Coordinates of C-alpha atoms in Angstrom, one line a residue:
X1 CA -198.9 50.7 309.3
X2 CA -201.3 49.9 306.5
X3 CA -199.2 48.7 303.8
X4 CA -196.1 46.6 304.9
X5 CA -194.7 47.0 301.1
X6 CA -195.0 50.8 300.7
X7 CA -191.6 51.2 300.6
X8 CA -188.6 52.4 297.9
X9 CA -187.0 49.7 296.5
X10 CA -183.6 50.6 298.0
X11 CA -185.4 49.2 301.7
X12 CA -186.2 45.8 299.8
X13 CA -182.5 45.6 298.5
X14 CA -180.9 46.3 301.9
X15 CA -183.6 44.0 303.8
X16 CA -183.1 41.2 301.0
X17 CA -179.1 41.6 301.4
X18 CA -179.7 41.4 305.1
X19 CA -181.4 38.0 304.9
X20 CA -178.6 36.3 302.6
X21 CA -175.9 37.6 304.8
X22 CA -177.9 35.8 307.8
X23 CA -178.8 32.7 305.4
X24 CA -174.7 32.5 305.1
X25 CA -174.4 32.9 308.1
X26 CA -173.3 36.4 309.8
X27 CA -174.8 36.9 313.0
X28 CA -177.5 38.8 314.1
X29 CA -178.8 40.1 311.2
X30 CA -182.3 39.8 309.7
X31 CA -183.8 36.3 309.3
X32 CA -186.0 35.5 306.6
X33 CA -189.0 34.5 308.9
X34 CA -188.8 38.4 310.1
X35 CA -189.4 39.7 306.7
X36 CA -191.4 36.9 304.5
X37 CA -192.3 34.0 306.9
X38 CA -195.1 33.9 310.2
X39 CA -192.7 35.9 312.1
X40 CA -193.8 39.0 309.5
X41 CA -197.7 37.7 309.0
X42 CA -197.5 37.6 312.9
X43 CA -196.7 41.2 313.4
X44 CA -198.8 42.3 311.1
X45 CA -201.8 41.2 312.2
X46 CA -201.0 42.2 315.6
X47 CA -200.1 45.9 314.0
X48 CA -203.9 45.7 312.9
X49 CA -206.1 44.6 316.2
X50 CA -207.7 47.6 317.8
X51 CA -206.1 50.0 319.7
X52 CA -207.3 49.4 323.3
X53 CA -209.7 51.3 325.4
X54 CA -207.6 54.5 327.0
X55 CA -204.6 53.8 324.4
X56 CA -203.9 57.1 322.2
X57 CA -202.5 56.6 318.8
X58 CA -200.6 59.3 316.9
X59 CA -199.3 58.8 313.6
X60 CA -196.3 60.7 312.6
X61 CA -195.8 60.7 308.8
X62 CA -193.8 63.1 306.6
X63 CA -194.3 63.7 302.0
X64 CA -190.8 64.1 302.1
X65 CA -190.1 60.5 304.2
X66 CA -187.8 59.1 301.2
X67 CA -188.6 55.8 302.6
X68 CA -191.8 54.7 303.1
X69 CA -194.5 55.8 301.2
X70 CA -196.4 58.3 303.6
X71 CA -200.0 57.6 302.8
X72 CA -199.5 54.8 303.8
X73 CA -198.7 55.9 307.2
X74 CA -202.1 57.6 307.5
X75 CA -204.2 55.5 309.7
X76 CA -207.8 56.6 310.3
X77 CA -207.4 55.4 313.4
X78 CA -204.5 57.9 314.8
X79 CA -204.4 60.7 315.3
X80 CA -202.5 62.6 312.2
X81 CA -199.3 64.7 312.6
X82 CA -197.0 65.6 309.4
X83 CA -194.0 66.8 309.9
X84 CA -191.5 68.0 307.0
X85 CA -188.0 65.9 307.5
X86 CA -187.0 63.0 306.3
X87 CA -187.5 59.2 307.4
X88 CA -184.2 58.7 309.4
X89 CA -184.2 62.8 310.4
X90 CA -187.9 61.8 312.3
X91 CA -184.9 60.2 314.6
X92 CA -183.1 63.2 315.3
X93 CA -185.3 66.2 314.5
X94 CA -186.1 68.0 317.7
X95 CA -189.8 69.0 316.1
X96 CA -190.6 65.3 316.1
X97 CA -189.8 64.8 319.2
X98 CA -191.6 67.8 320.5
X99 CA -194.9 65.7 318.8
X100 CA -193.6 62.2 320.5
X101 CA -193.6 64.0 324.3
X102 CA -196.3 66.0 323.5
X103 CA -198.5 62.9 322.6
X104 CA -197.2 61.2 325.5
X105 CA -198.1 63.9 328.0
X106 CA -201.7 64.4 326.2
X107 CA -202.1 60.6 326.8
X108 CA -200.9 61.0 330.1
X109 CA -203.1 63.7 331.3
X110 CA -205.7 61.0 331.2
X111 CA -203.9 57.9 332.2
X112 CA -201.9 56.6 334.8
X113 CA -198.9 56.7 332.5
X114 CA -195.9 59.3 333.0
X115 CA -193.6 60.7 331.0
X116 CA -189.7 60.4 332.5
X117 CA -188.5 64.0 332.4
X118 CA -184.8 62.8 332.7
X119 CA -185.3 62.2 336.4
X120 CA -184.7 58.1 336.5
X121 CA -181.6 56.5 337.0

């Protein structure tokens, strides 16, 4: 969120092999304009407008990420929540999950916006 390059190096190797294997080539894999070019730039900057009126913003962050460097993750915007597993676990932990619905339903309490409870098709 506030430093695009706060990352272990292993994350630049595997992005920078990504982009030769789409410079040769392969398939939708990552293009160089995505990491490096305006694509990038563009996304960033959007990342950093203001969060509109009656938008909540929740940061979930973890010390032991791995991956990206938490503080870094910290905006002083959002509202904060650490949790304690690792940067692909925060996909599969059912504790981080518990903080994504929960700040969906807190949001929701004061917005039109509802949270699908497994009823939709």
């Amino acid at each position: 969120m506030l430093a695009p390059a706060a990352h272990h190096s292993s994350l630049t190797a595997s992005v920078e092999l990504l982009v030769r294997l789409s410079r040769a080539g392969v398939p939708g894999l990552m293009a160089e304009e995505c990491v490096a070019g305006s694509c990038a730039r563009q996304s960033f900057e959007e990342s950093r407008q203001p969060v509109p009126d009656g938008v909540s913003f929740t940061a979930i962050y973890s010390r032991r990420d791995g991956i990206v460097d938490w503080r870094a993750c910290v905006d002083p915007l959002a509202v904060p929540v650490e949790v304690t597993t690792s940067h692909v676990g925060m996909a599969v932990d059912p504790r981080v999950m518990d903080h994504v619905v929960g700040a969906l339903r807190r949001h929701a309490e004061h917005s039109a916006l509802e949270v699908d409870r497994g009823e939709s098709a």
